[in-house]
Amino acid sequence: QKTLKSLRYKANTSIEEQGINTLYLTFGMLKWKEQPESSQIFSSPIILVPVRLLIESITSPYRLTLHDDEIVINPTLAHKLDNDFGISVPEFDSAHDSPEEYMERLFSKIWSVERSVHFANLSFLKINMYKDLERNEEKLNDNGVISAIVGEQSTIQQIPDELNNFDHDKQVRPIDTFQVVDADSSQQDAILLSKKGASFVLQGPPGTGKSQ
């Protein structure tokens, strides 16, 4: 009961805070190694069936039902096998494949599959971010800020001289200052740099109006 309550709480929290379901029944466990001579064996779930854990009252039993999301192959595992080992994992067709039939097909590509079922919360946010970085590699390489972070000093754009020590009182009429709330001179500097497209770090202790 305690374990089920914890699983349900974590799953509901993920849906409420991030809008994603993380509760799965997993079918099949792949046993694999980073290197053939390695003694460390990893276990990774293969088929992921999204589910919901329901309970009507404290005295009622828990009920396990299918979630609306599609049945998928572990995306992190599939990416790992393809990227590091050149193994293309076949797709799972929930309309025609049973877990057992899929395991048989998988054996032709991978040799060590344990037939087991597990119930767990699994999140794939990191692999989604990883794939996002892969898809946008060219854009990242062309980004001056990213280049500066990795050590390309030549890409760092200096703040134009005319914006350094900018005198807002003399150079901007109050009637031309369109702001939602009042701002002091340091906040005005940040607004000015933003409007000019300059890259900068906004730094200050709590209570100095960074969020404003």
Short mmCIF file of C-alpha atoms in Angstrom, two decimals:
data_model
loop_
_atom_site.label_atom_id
_atom_site.label_comp_id
_atom_site.label_asym_id
_atom_site.label_seq_id
_atom_site.Cartn_x
_atom_site.Cartn_y
_atom_site.Cartn_z
CA GLN A 1 0.00 0.00 0.00
CA LYS A 2 2.81 2.40 0.91
CA THR A 3 4.67 1.71 -2.35
CA LEU A 4 1.55 2.12 -4.48
CA LYS A 5 0.70 5.38 -2.71
CA SER A 6 4.20 6.70 -3.41
CA LEU A 7 4.06 5.69 -7.09
CA ARG A 8 0.66 7.31 -7.54
CA TYR A 9 1.74 10.51 -5.79
CA LYS A 10 4.86 10.89 -7.97
CA ALA A 11 2.87 10.18 -11.14
CA ASN A 12 0.16 12.71 -10.26
CA THR A 13 2.75 15.33 -9.31
CA SER A 14 4.45 14.92 -12.70
CA ILE A 15 1.14 15.37 -14.53
CA GLU A 16 0.18 18.42 -12.46
CA GLU A 17 3.55 20.17 -12.62
CA GLN A 18 4.91 19.14 -16.03
CA GLY A 19 1.89 17.82 -17.91
CA ILE A 20 3.49 14.43 -18.65
CA ASN A 21 2.70 10.92 -17.49
CA THR A 22 5.62 9.00 -15.98
CA LEU A 23 3.88 5.84 -14.73
CA TYR A 24 4.53 2.72 -16.80
CA LEU A 25 4.20 -1.03 -16.83
CA THR A 26 7.41 -2.24 -18.46
CA PHE A 27 7.70 -5.50 -20.40
CA GLY A 28 11.10 -7.08 -20.91
CA MET A 29 14.45 -6.05 -19.45
CA LEU A 30 17.55 -5.71 -21.61
CA LYS A 31 20.83 -6.80 -20.01
CA TRP A 32 23.79 -4.99 -21.55
CA LYS A 33 27.37 -3.81 -20.98
CA GLU A 34 29.26 -0.68 -21.99
CA GLN A 35 32.21 -2.85 -23.09
CA PRO A 36 32.31 -6.62 -23.82
CA GLU A 37 35.00 -7.16 -21.17
CA SER A 38 33.17 -5.11 -18.52
CA SER A 39 31.87 -6.91 -15.42
CA GLN A 40 29.11 -4.34 -14.82
CA ILE A 41 25.75 -5.36 -16.30
CA PHE A 42 23.02 -2.76 -16.81
CA SER A 43 19.30 -3.51 -16.86
CA SER A 44 16.97 -1.34 -18.95
CA PRO A 45 13.21 -1.72 -19.51
CA ILE A 46 12.18 -2.21 -23.15
CA ILE A 47 8.42 -1.92 -23.81
CA LEU A 48 6.72 0.88 -21.87
CA VAL A 49 2.96 0.77 -21.38
CA PRO A 50 1.62 4.06 -19.93
CA VAL A 51 -0.84 3.47 -17.11
CA ARG A 52 -2.80 5.24 -14.39
CA LEU A 53 -3.16 4.17 -10.78
CA LEU A 54 -6.61 4.97 -9.39
CA ILE A 55 -8.18 4.73 -5.94
CA GLU A 56 -11.68 5.85 -4.96
CA SER A 57 -11.23 5.96 -1.18
CA ILE A 58 -8.75 5.03 1.53
CA THR A 59 -10.45 1.65 2.03
CA SER A 60 -10.78 0.87 -1.69
CA PRO A 61 -8.23 -1.22 -3.58
CA TYR A 62 -5.97 0.41 -6.17
CA ARG A 63 -6.97 -0.03 -9.82
CA LEU A 64 -4.54 -0.05 -12.72
CA THR A 65 -5.85 1.29 -16.05
CA LEU A 66 -4.35 2.19 -19.41
CA HIS A 67 -3.33 5.80 -19.98
CA ASP A 68 -4.22 7.61 -23.20
CA ASP A 69 -0.56 7.86 -24.26
CA GLU A 70 0.83 5.37 -26.78
CA ILE A 71 2.81 2.26 -25.92
CA VAL A 72 6.45 3.00 -26.76
CA ILE A 73 9.91 1.48 -26.79
CA ASN A 74 12.20 2.98 -24.15
CA PRO A 75 13.44 6.09 -26.06
CA THR A 76 16.61 6.49 -23.98
CA LEU A 77 17.58 2.85 -24.50
CA ALA A 78 16.79 2.99 -28.24
CA HIS A 79 18.98 6.09 -28.63
CA LYS A 80 21.81 4.52 -26.62
CA LEU A 81 21.82 1.33 -28.68
CA ASP A 82 21.70 3.21 -31.98
CA ASN A 83 24.26 5.89 -31.06
CA ASP A 84 26.82 3.77 -29.18
CA PHE A 85 26.41 0.28 -30.63
CA GLY A 86 24.86 0.81 -34.07
CA ILE A 87 21.88 -1.37 -33.14
CA SER A 88 18.56 -0.24 -34.58
CA VAL A 89 15.71 -1.30 -32.29
CA PRO A 90 12.57 -2.35 -34.22
CA GLU A 91 9.42 -0.35 -33.66
CA PHE A 92 6.61 -1.78 -31.54
CA ASP A 93 3.22 -2.04 -33.24
CA SER A 94 0.67 -2.24 -30.44
CA ALA A 95 -2.07 -3.17 -32.93
CA HIS A 96 -0.31 -6.33 -34.11
CA ASP A 97 2.57 -7.08 -31.72
CA SER A 98 2.27 -8.74 -28.35
CA PRO A 99 5.14 -8.18 -25.90
CA GLU A 100 6.18 -11.81 -26.39
CA GLU A 101 6.22 -11.52 -30.18
CA TYR A 102 8.25 -8.35 -29.98
CA MET A 103 10.80 -10.03 -27.68
CA GLU A 104 11.24 -12.77 -30.28
CA ARG A 105 11.94 -10.17 -32.97
CA LEU A 106 14.32 -8.37 -30.66
CA PHE A 107 16.34 -11.55 -30.09
CA SER A 108 17.49 -11.40 -33.71
CA LYS A 109 19.28 -8.13 -32.92
CA ILE A 110 20.07 -8.36 -29.19
CA TRP A 111 20.96 -11.51 -27.32
CA SER A 112 20.19 -10.91 -23.66
CA VAL A 113 16.56 -10.06 -22.87
CA GLU A 114 14.97 -10.97 -19.57
CA ARG A 115 11.23 -11.68 -19.73
CA SER A 116 9.89 -9.73 -16.78
CA VAL A 117 7.28 -7.09 -15.95
CA HIS A 118 7.91 -4.05 -13.75
CA PHE A 119 5.85 -1.11 -12.50
CA ALA A 120 7.66 2.23 -12.12
CA ASN A 121 7.80 5.97 -12.67
CA LEU A 122 10.11 6.74 -15.60
CA SER A 123 10.96 10.18 -16.97
CA PHE A 124 12.54 10.95 -20.36
CA LEU A 125 12.99 14.71 -20.12
CA LYS A 126 16.77 14.47 -20.45
CA ILE A 127 16.71 12.42 -23.66
CA ASN A 128 14.24 14.93 -25.13
CA MET A 129 16.66 17.75 -24.30
CA TYR A 130 19.54 15.71 -25.76
CA LYS A 131 17.65 15.17 -29.03
CA ASP A 132 16.71 18.84 -29.11
CA LEU A 133 20.41 19.73 -28.92
CA GLU A 134 21.19 17.28 -31.72
CA ARG A 135 18.46 18.70 -33.97
CA ASN A 136 19.65 22.27 -33.39
CA GLU A 137 23.41 21.66 -33.52
CA GLU A 138 23.90 24.01 -36.48
CA LYS A 139 21.98 26.84 -34.78
CA LEU A 140 23.99 26.36 -31.58
CA ASN A 141 27.28 26.48 -33.46
CA ASP A 142 26.25 29.80 -35.01
CA ASN A 143 25.20 31.33 -31.69
CA GLY A 144 27.68 33.87 -30.35
CA VAL A 145 26.77 33.34 -26.70
CA ILE A 146 27.26 29.57 -26.95
CA SER A 147 30.61 30.07 -28.69
CA ALA A 148 31.70 32.44 -25.92
CA ILE A 149 30.71 29.94 -23.23
CA VAL A 150 32.90 27.25 -24.80
CA GLY A 151 35.88 29.61 -25.02
CA GLU A 152 35.66 31.42 -28.37
CA GLN A 153 36.54 34.89 -27.10
CA SER A 154 36.35 36.49 -30.54
CA THR A 155 32.58 36.02 -30.66
CA ILE A 156 31.94 38.03 -27.49
CA GLN A 157 30.21 41.24 -28.44
CA GLN A 158 31.24 44.27 -26.43
CA ILE A 159 28.62 46.73 -25.27
CA PRO A 160 28.68 49.73 -27.64
CA ASP A 161 30.40 52.81 -26.23
CA GLU A 162 27.27 54.93 -26.65
CA LEU A 163 25.43 52.65 -24.22
CA ASN A 164 28.10 52.76 -21.50
CA ASN A 165 27.26 55.23 -18.73
CA PHE A 166 24.16 56.18 -20.68
CA ASP A 167 22.53 59.37 -19.32
CA HIS A 168 18.83 58.58 -19.39
CA ASP A 169 17.78 62.01 -18.08
CA LYS A 170 19.55 63.89 -20.88
CA GLN A 171 19.05 61.51 -23.78
CA VAL A 172 15.50 60.19 -23.26
CA ARG A 173 12.45 62.36 -22.68
CA PRO A 174 10.13 61.07 -19.94
CA ILE A 175 7.21 61.15 -22.40
CA ASP A 176 9.12 58.71 -24.64
CA THR A 177 9.74 56.22 -21.82
CA PHE A 178 7.12 53.50 -22.18
CA GLN A 179 7.29 51.28 -19.11
CA VAL A 180 4.76 49.16 -17.27
CA VAL A 181 6.20 50.04 -13.85
CA ASP A 182 8.71 52.54 -12.49
CA ALA A 183 12.42 51.72 -12.78
CA ASP A 184 15.59 53.19 -11.34
CA SER A 185 18.69 53.98 -13.40
CA SER A 186 20.24 50.50 -13.14
CA GLN A 187 16.98 48.90 -14.23
CA GLN A 188 16.78 51.42 -17.07
CA ASP A 189 20.25 50.31 -18.17
CA ALA A 190 19.08 46.69 -18.37
CA ILE A 191 15.98 47.69 -20.36
CA LEU A 192 18.09 49.74 -22.77
CA LEU A 193 20.57 46.90 -23.38
CA SER A 194 17.71 44.48 -23.96
CA LYS A 195 16.05 46.79 -26.47
CA LYS A 196 19.37 47.17 -28.34
CA GLY A 197 19.90 43.39 -28.45
CA ALA A 198 23.03 43.43 -26.31
CA SER A 199 24.02 40.29 -24.39
CA PHE A 200 24.55 40.91 -20.69
CA VAL A 201 24.30 39.36 -17.23
CA LEU A 202 21.85 40.97 -14.80
CA GLN A 203 23.38 40.63 -11.36
CA GLY A 204 22.30 41.89 -7.96
CA PRO A 205 21.37 40.83 -4.42
CA PRO A 206 17.77 39.97 -3.43
CA GLY A 207 15.38 42.88 -3.38
CA THR A 208 17.10 45.01 -6.01
CA GLY A 209 14.43 44.57 -8.67
CA LYS A 210 15.92 41.95 -11.01
CA SER A 211 12.56 40.32 -11.62
CA GLN A 212 10.98 43.72 -12.15
#
